[in-house]
Amino acid sequence: MDAFHIEGGRRLEGEISVNGSKNAALPLMAAALLTNEPVVLRSVPDLADIRNMQKLLDELGCEVSSSESGSPRAVTLHVNDESISHARYDIVRTMRASVCVLGPMLARRGRARVSMPGGCAIGERPIDLHLRGLRALGAQIELDEGDVIATAPGGRLRGATVFLGGPFGSTVLGTANVMSAATLAQGTTVIESAACEPEIADVAALLNAMGARISGAGTPRVTIEGVDQLHGAEHSVIPDRIEAGTLMCAAAMTNGSVQIHDVPLDSMLAVVDRLTALGVVVQPEPSDDPQRVSCRVTCERVLKPIRVTTQPHPGFPTDLQAQMMALLCLADGNSIVTEKVFPERFLHVAELSRMGAELHRQGATVVVTGVRGLRGAPVMASDLRASASLVLAGLAAAGETVVNRVYHLDRGYENLEARLEQLGAAITRRGDSV
Ligand code: UD1
């Protein structure tokens, strides 16, 4: 298995552009199941999760071809066989986001069989809200051999009012599923307590380009007037706010100065607020598009301790909690990190401690006592963002850090080592790890 070897202590400098968003691209790809005309997506990142989604869609009768040449990378998705509607465990277990084929398939084909995603390293991750939403649209749902089997009586769902709030806020992929399913339902659907993440607004933008009638996406109330059919469309995926935030943390950790292009700044106000409170300087250039801004990220010498609480959007994203914690390890005093979306998402705590971090966890809160410096060590984490935090720590640590099992990182960051190297990091990929 591949590992990253990082020689820490190099200041990051230079320019880099943010790639297309993984979390938008996955439900956008699934939306292609709603029509038998081609859907073309631009700026799709080249990631393991995207390749898994391609494999799954291929099994479901949707041909996926990508233009390897040309920038940005375009992917064409075209359904040519609607006879197989079973998303098998083999694929779903490698990627929970496979569940986002459920809504589109049910709406278009009147039936869907999707293996129930299990828990994962960051917690239990149920799908009860997805199922509650689809049931409200009239779907009949049963469980058989670990699969969710959903059918629309008479082949078509019915519009309804659906409440999607749960104990940890709304559900992002659940909102994508119900919104996509409602596009072809008979009548109007109102999703109350919908997820407000920018990825949901992006999915709605594609669906509307395909002929859907959705308003309010990106707010807690989304209204969908059902239509009889959808057609093909072209769409550019929004830039990845989590990759942008990770790069900002990387610049700050190394006292660097990095110009980051295509930053979806309008979707990152909570992140910029916390970075600024800490003493990181984010200087945006004037831009006509608030979702593609060029920002210079630099850092004051002494970082001030802060409080960070993750929340559903527009709050601070859980997907940046681990990376922020790595940065807080270098602040001058005690910071407090509270996780309100996935209360068990702290796999990085033990690994960062191996690098000399002083972290004290109680339930969903970690007190981070800043240290003078981190020390390189062999580390490993079994989730994507936790692994990213270890790479960041390695960039700032004295000596060598070996981040093992980087296939977790490859799920969500395209060519991370080459991109950081281009900014001056001493980082190499080797295939020798445990
Ligand atoms: C998406 C993102 C993930 C991000 C998460 C929260 C993708 C591919 N993944 O995951 O990177 O960390 O949003 O921003 O877009 N919950 C329930 N019942 C449900 C569904 C969720 O209780 O039916 C709970 C979850 O356990 C969690 C919270 O709700 O505590 C939020 O989960 P959710 O928004 O559904 O996460 P995903 O959409 O799976």
Short mmCIF file of N, CA, C and O and ligand atoms in Angstrom, two decimals, residues 22-24 26-27 49 96-97 99 122 124-131 166-174 195 197 199 241 311-313 317-319 340-343 345 385, ligand 1:
data_model
loop_
_atom_site.label_atom_id
_atom_site.label_comp_id
_atom_site.label_asym_id
_atom_site.label_seq_id
_atom_site.Cartn_x
_atom_site.Cartn_y
_atom_site.Cartn_z
N LYS A 22 -15.63 17.03 -5.09
CA LYS A 22 -15.99 15.61 -5.05
C LYS A 22 -17.43 15.44 -4.58
O LYS A 22 -18.21 14.69 -5.17
N ASN A 23 -17.78 16.14 -3.49
CA ASN A 23 -19.11 15.92 -2.90
C ASN A 23 -20.24 16.49 -3.75
O ASN A 23 -21.39 16.13 -3.57
N ALA A 24 -19.91 17.39 -4.67
CA ALA A 24 -20.94 17.81 -5.64
C ALA A 24 -20.96 16.81 -6.79
O ALA A 24 -22.02 16.40 -7.26
N LEU A 26 -20.38 13.65 -7.05
CA LEU A 26 -20.99 12.32 -6.87
C LEU A 26 -22.51 12.36 -7.08
O LEU A 26 -23.03 11.62 -7.92
N PRO A 27 -23.26 13.23 -6.37
CA PRO A 27 -24.71 13.28 -6.67
C PRO A 27 -25.02 13.83 -8.06
O PRO A 27 -26.05 13.48 -8.65
N ASP A 49 -13.04 7.90 -5.51
CA ASP A 49 -14.50 7.87 -5.30
C ASP A 49 -15.25 8.10 -6.61
O ASP A 49 -16.32 7.53 -6.84
N ARG A 96 -19.82 5.04 0.65
CA ARG A 96 -21.17 5.30 1.17
C ARG A 96 -22.00 6.17 0.23
O ARG A 96 -23.21 6.04 0.17
N ALA A 97 -21.30 7.08 -0.47
CA ALA A 97 -22.04 8.01 -1.32
C ALA A 97 -22.79 7.31 -2.44
O ALA A 97 -23.62 7.92 -3.11
N VAL A 99 -25.17 5.64 -2.11
CA VAL A 99 -26.60 5.72 -1.76
C VAL A 99 -27.31 6.80 -2.57
O VAL A 99 -28.53 6.78 -2.71
N ILE A 122 -15.99 7.13 10.57
CA ILE A 122 -16.36 8.35 11.29
C ILE A 122 -17.69 8.23 12.04
O ILE A 122 -18.18 9.19 12.58
N GLU A 124 -21.66 5.93 12.83
CA GLU A 124 -22.70 4.98 12.43
C GLU A 124 -23.32 5.26 11.06
O GLU A 124 -23.56 4.37 10.28
N ARG A 125 -23.60 6.48 10.80
CA ARG A 125 -24.11 6.96 9.51
C ARG A 125 -25.35 6.23 8.99
O ARG A 125 -25.32 5.53 7.97
N PRO A 126 -26.48 6.42 9.67
CA PRO A 126 -27.73 5.80 9.21
C PRO A 126 -28.29 6.48 7.96
O PRO A 126 -27.81 7.56 7.58
N ILE A 127 -29.29 5.85 7.31
CA ILE A 127 -29.96 6.51 6.17
C ILE A 127 -31.47 6.62 6.40
O ILE A 127 -32.25 6.71 5.46
N ASP A 128 -31.85 6.64 7.67
CA ASP A 128 -33.28 6.70 7.99
C ASP A 128 -33.95 7.94 7.40
O ASP A 128 -35.10 7.88 6.95
N LEU A 129 -33.24 9.07 7.35
CA LEU A 129 -33.87 10.29 6.82
C LEU A 129 -34.09 10.18 5.31
O LEU A 129 -35.12 10.64 4.80
N HIS A 130 -33.15 9.55 4.60
CA HIS A 130 -33.35 9.33 3.15
C HIS A 130 -34.65 8.55 2.96
O HIS A 130 -35.48 8.88 2.12
N LEU A 131 -34.78 7.47 3.76
CA LEU A 131 -35.92 6.57 3.57
C LEU A 131 -37.22 7.24 3.98
O LEU A 131 -38.25 7.11 3.32
N GLY A 166 -32.80 16.01 11.35
CA GLY A 166 -32.46 14.88 12.22
C GLY A 166 -31.72 15.39 13.45
O GLY A 166 -31.54 16.60 13.61
N PRO A 167 -31.28 14.47 14.30
CA PRO A 167 -30.62 14.89 15.54
C PRO A 167 -29.32 15.67 15.31
O PRO A 167 -28.88 16.42 16.17
N PHE A 168 -28.70 15.51 14.14
CA PHE A 168 -27.44 16.21 13.87
C PHE A 168 -27.60 17.20 12.72
O PHE A 168 -26.67 17.48 11.97
N GLY A 169 -28.80 17.69 12.56
CA GLY A 169 -29.06 18.61 11.45
C GLY A 169 -29.74 17.87 10.32
O GLY A 169 -30.28 16.78 10.50
N SER A 170 -29.69 18.47 9.13
CA SER A 170 -30.31 17.81 7.99
C SER A 170 -29.35 16.77 7.44
O SER A 170 -28.32 16.46 8.05
N THR A 171 -29.67 16.24 6.29
CA THR A 171 -28.78 15.26 5.67
C THR A 171 -28.48 15.73 4.24
O THR A 171 -29.40 16.04 3.48
N VAL A 172 -27.18 15.77 3.90
CA VAL A 172 -26.78 16.32 2.61
C VAL A 172 -27.20 15.37 1.48
O VAL A 172 -27.97 15.73 0.58
N LEU A 173 -26.72 14.12 1.55
CA LEU A 173 -27.05 13.19 0.46
C LEU A 173 -28.53 12.81 0.51
O LEU A 173 -29.14 12.52 -0.52
N GLY A 174 -29.13 12.84 1.70
CA GLY A 174 -30.57 12.58 1.80
C GLY A 174 -31.36 13.66 1.07
O GLY A 174 -32.32 13.38 0.36
N ALA A 195 -30.88 20.26 3.61
CA ALA A 195 -29.48 20.65 3.80
C ALA A 195 -29.20 21.88 2.93
O ALA A 195 -29.69 21.96 1.80
N GLU A 197 -26.11 22.98 2.10
CA GLU A 197 -24.74 22.92 1.57
C GLU A 197 -24.73 23.37 0.10
O GLU A 197 -25.68 23.10 -0.65
N GLU A 199 -23.27 22.18 -2.31
CA GLU A 199 -23.33 21.03 -3.23
C GLU A 199 -24.79 20.74 -3.61
O GLU A 199 -25.07 20.27 -4.72
N ARG A 241 -14.77 23.24 -1.82
CA ARG A 241 -14.48 24.12 -0.67
C ARG A 241 -13.62 23.41 0.37
O ARG A 241 -12.89 24.05 1.13
N GLN A 311 -20.73 22.53 12.27
CA GLN A 311 -22.20 22.60 12.14
C GLN A 311 -22.56 22.38 10.68
O GLN A 311 -21.71 22.54 9.81
N PRO A 312 -23.82 22.07 10.42
CA PRO A 312 -24.24 22.04 9.01
C PRO A 312 -24.00 23.42 8.38
O PRO A 312 -23.94 24.43 9.09
N HIS A 313 -23.89 23.47 7.06
CA HIS A 313 -23.66 24.72 6.34
C HIS A 313 -24.78 25.72 6.66
O HIS A 313 -25.93 25.29 6.75
N PRO A 317 -17.48 23.52 8.44
CA PRO A 317 -17.75 22.15 7.96
C PRO A 317 -17.00 21.06 8.72
O PRO A 317 -15.81 21.21 9.01
N THR A 318 -17.72 20.00 9.02
CA THR A 318 -17.08 18.85 9.68
C THR A 318 -15.93 18.30 8.84
O THR A 318 -14.96 17.78 9.38
N ASP A 319 -16.02 18.44 7.52
CA ASP A 319 -14.96 17.90 6.65
C ASP A 319 -13.65 18.68 6.75
O ASP A 319 -12.66 18.30 6.13
N LYS A 340 -20.20 18.73 15.99
CA LYS A 340 -21.66 18.61 16.17
C LYS A 340 -22.33 17.87 15.02
O LYS A 340 -23.55 17.74 15.01
N VAL A 341 -21.57 17.43 14.02
CA VAL A 341 -22.20 16.71 12.90
C VAL A 341 -21.94 15.21 13.01
O VAL A 341 -22.86 14.39 12.92
N PHE A 342 -20.67 14.84 13.23
CA PHE A 342 -20.30 13.44 13.46
C PHE A 342 -19.54 13.37 14.78
O PHE A 342 -18.31 13.48 14.79
N PRO A 343 -20.25 13.19 15.92
CA PRO A 343 -19.61 13.33 17.23
C PRO A 343 -18.45 12.34 17.49
O PRO A 343 -17.68 12.52 18.41
N ARG A 345 -16.09 11.68 15.17
CA ARG A 345 -15.10 11.88 14.11
C ARG A 345 -13.78 12.41 14.66
O ARG A 345 -13.41 13.57 14.43
N ARG A 385 -10.43 12.70 5.69
CA ARG A 385 -10.04 14.02 6.20
C ARG A 385 -9.05 13.89 7.35
O ARG A 385 -8.19 14.76 7.53
C1 UD1 B 1 -22.02 14.36 3.28
C2 UD1 B 1 -20.60 14.43 2.74
C3 UD1 B 1 -19.59 14.26 3.88
C4 UD1 B 1 -19.88 15.28 4.98
C5 UD1 B 1 -21.34 15.21 5.42
C6 UD1 B 1 -21.71 16.29 6.43
C7 UD1 B 1 -20.78 13.54 0.48
C8 UD1 B 1 -20.42 12.48 -0.48
N1 UD1 B 1 -20.41 13.37 1.77
O1 UD1 B 1 -22.21 13.05 3.80
O2 UD1 B 1 -18.29 14.46 3.35
O3 UD1 B 1 -19.05 15.03 6.10
O4 UD1 B 1 -22.21 15.35 4.29
O5 UD1 B 1 -21.46 17.55 5.89
O6 UD1 B 1 -21.36 14.54 0.12
N2 UD1 B 1 -27.88 11.25 9.56
C9 UD1 B 1 -28.94 10.63 10.14
N3 UD1 B 1 -29.84 9.97 9.31
C10 UD1 B 1 -29.73 9.95 7.96
C11 UD1 B 1 -28.62 10.62 7.39
C12 UD1 B 1 -27.73 11.27 8.20
O7 UD1 B 1 -29.08 10.63 11.37
O8 UD1 B 1 -30.56 9.37 7.28
C13 UD1 B 1 -26.88 11.96 10.40
C14 UD1 B 1 -25.45 11.47 10.18
O9 UD1 B 1 -25.14 10.34 10.95
C15 UD1 B 1 -24.65 12.70 10.57
C16 UD1 B 1 -25.54 13.85 10.10
O10 UD1 B 1 -26.85 13.31 10.00
O11 UD1 B 1 -24.53 12.79 11.99
C17 UD1 B 1 -25.12 14.44 8.76
O12 UD1 B 1 -24.99 13.40 7.80
P1 UD1 B 1 -25.24 13.63 6.24
O13 UD1 B 1 -25.44 15.07 5.96
O14 UD1 B 1 -26.30 12.70 5.77
O15 UD1 B 1 -23.87 13.15 5.61
P2 UD1 B 1 -23.69 12.55 4.16
O16 UD1 B 1 -24.68 13.19 3.24
O17 UD1 B 1 -23.63 11.07 4.21
#
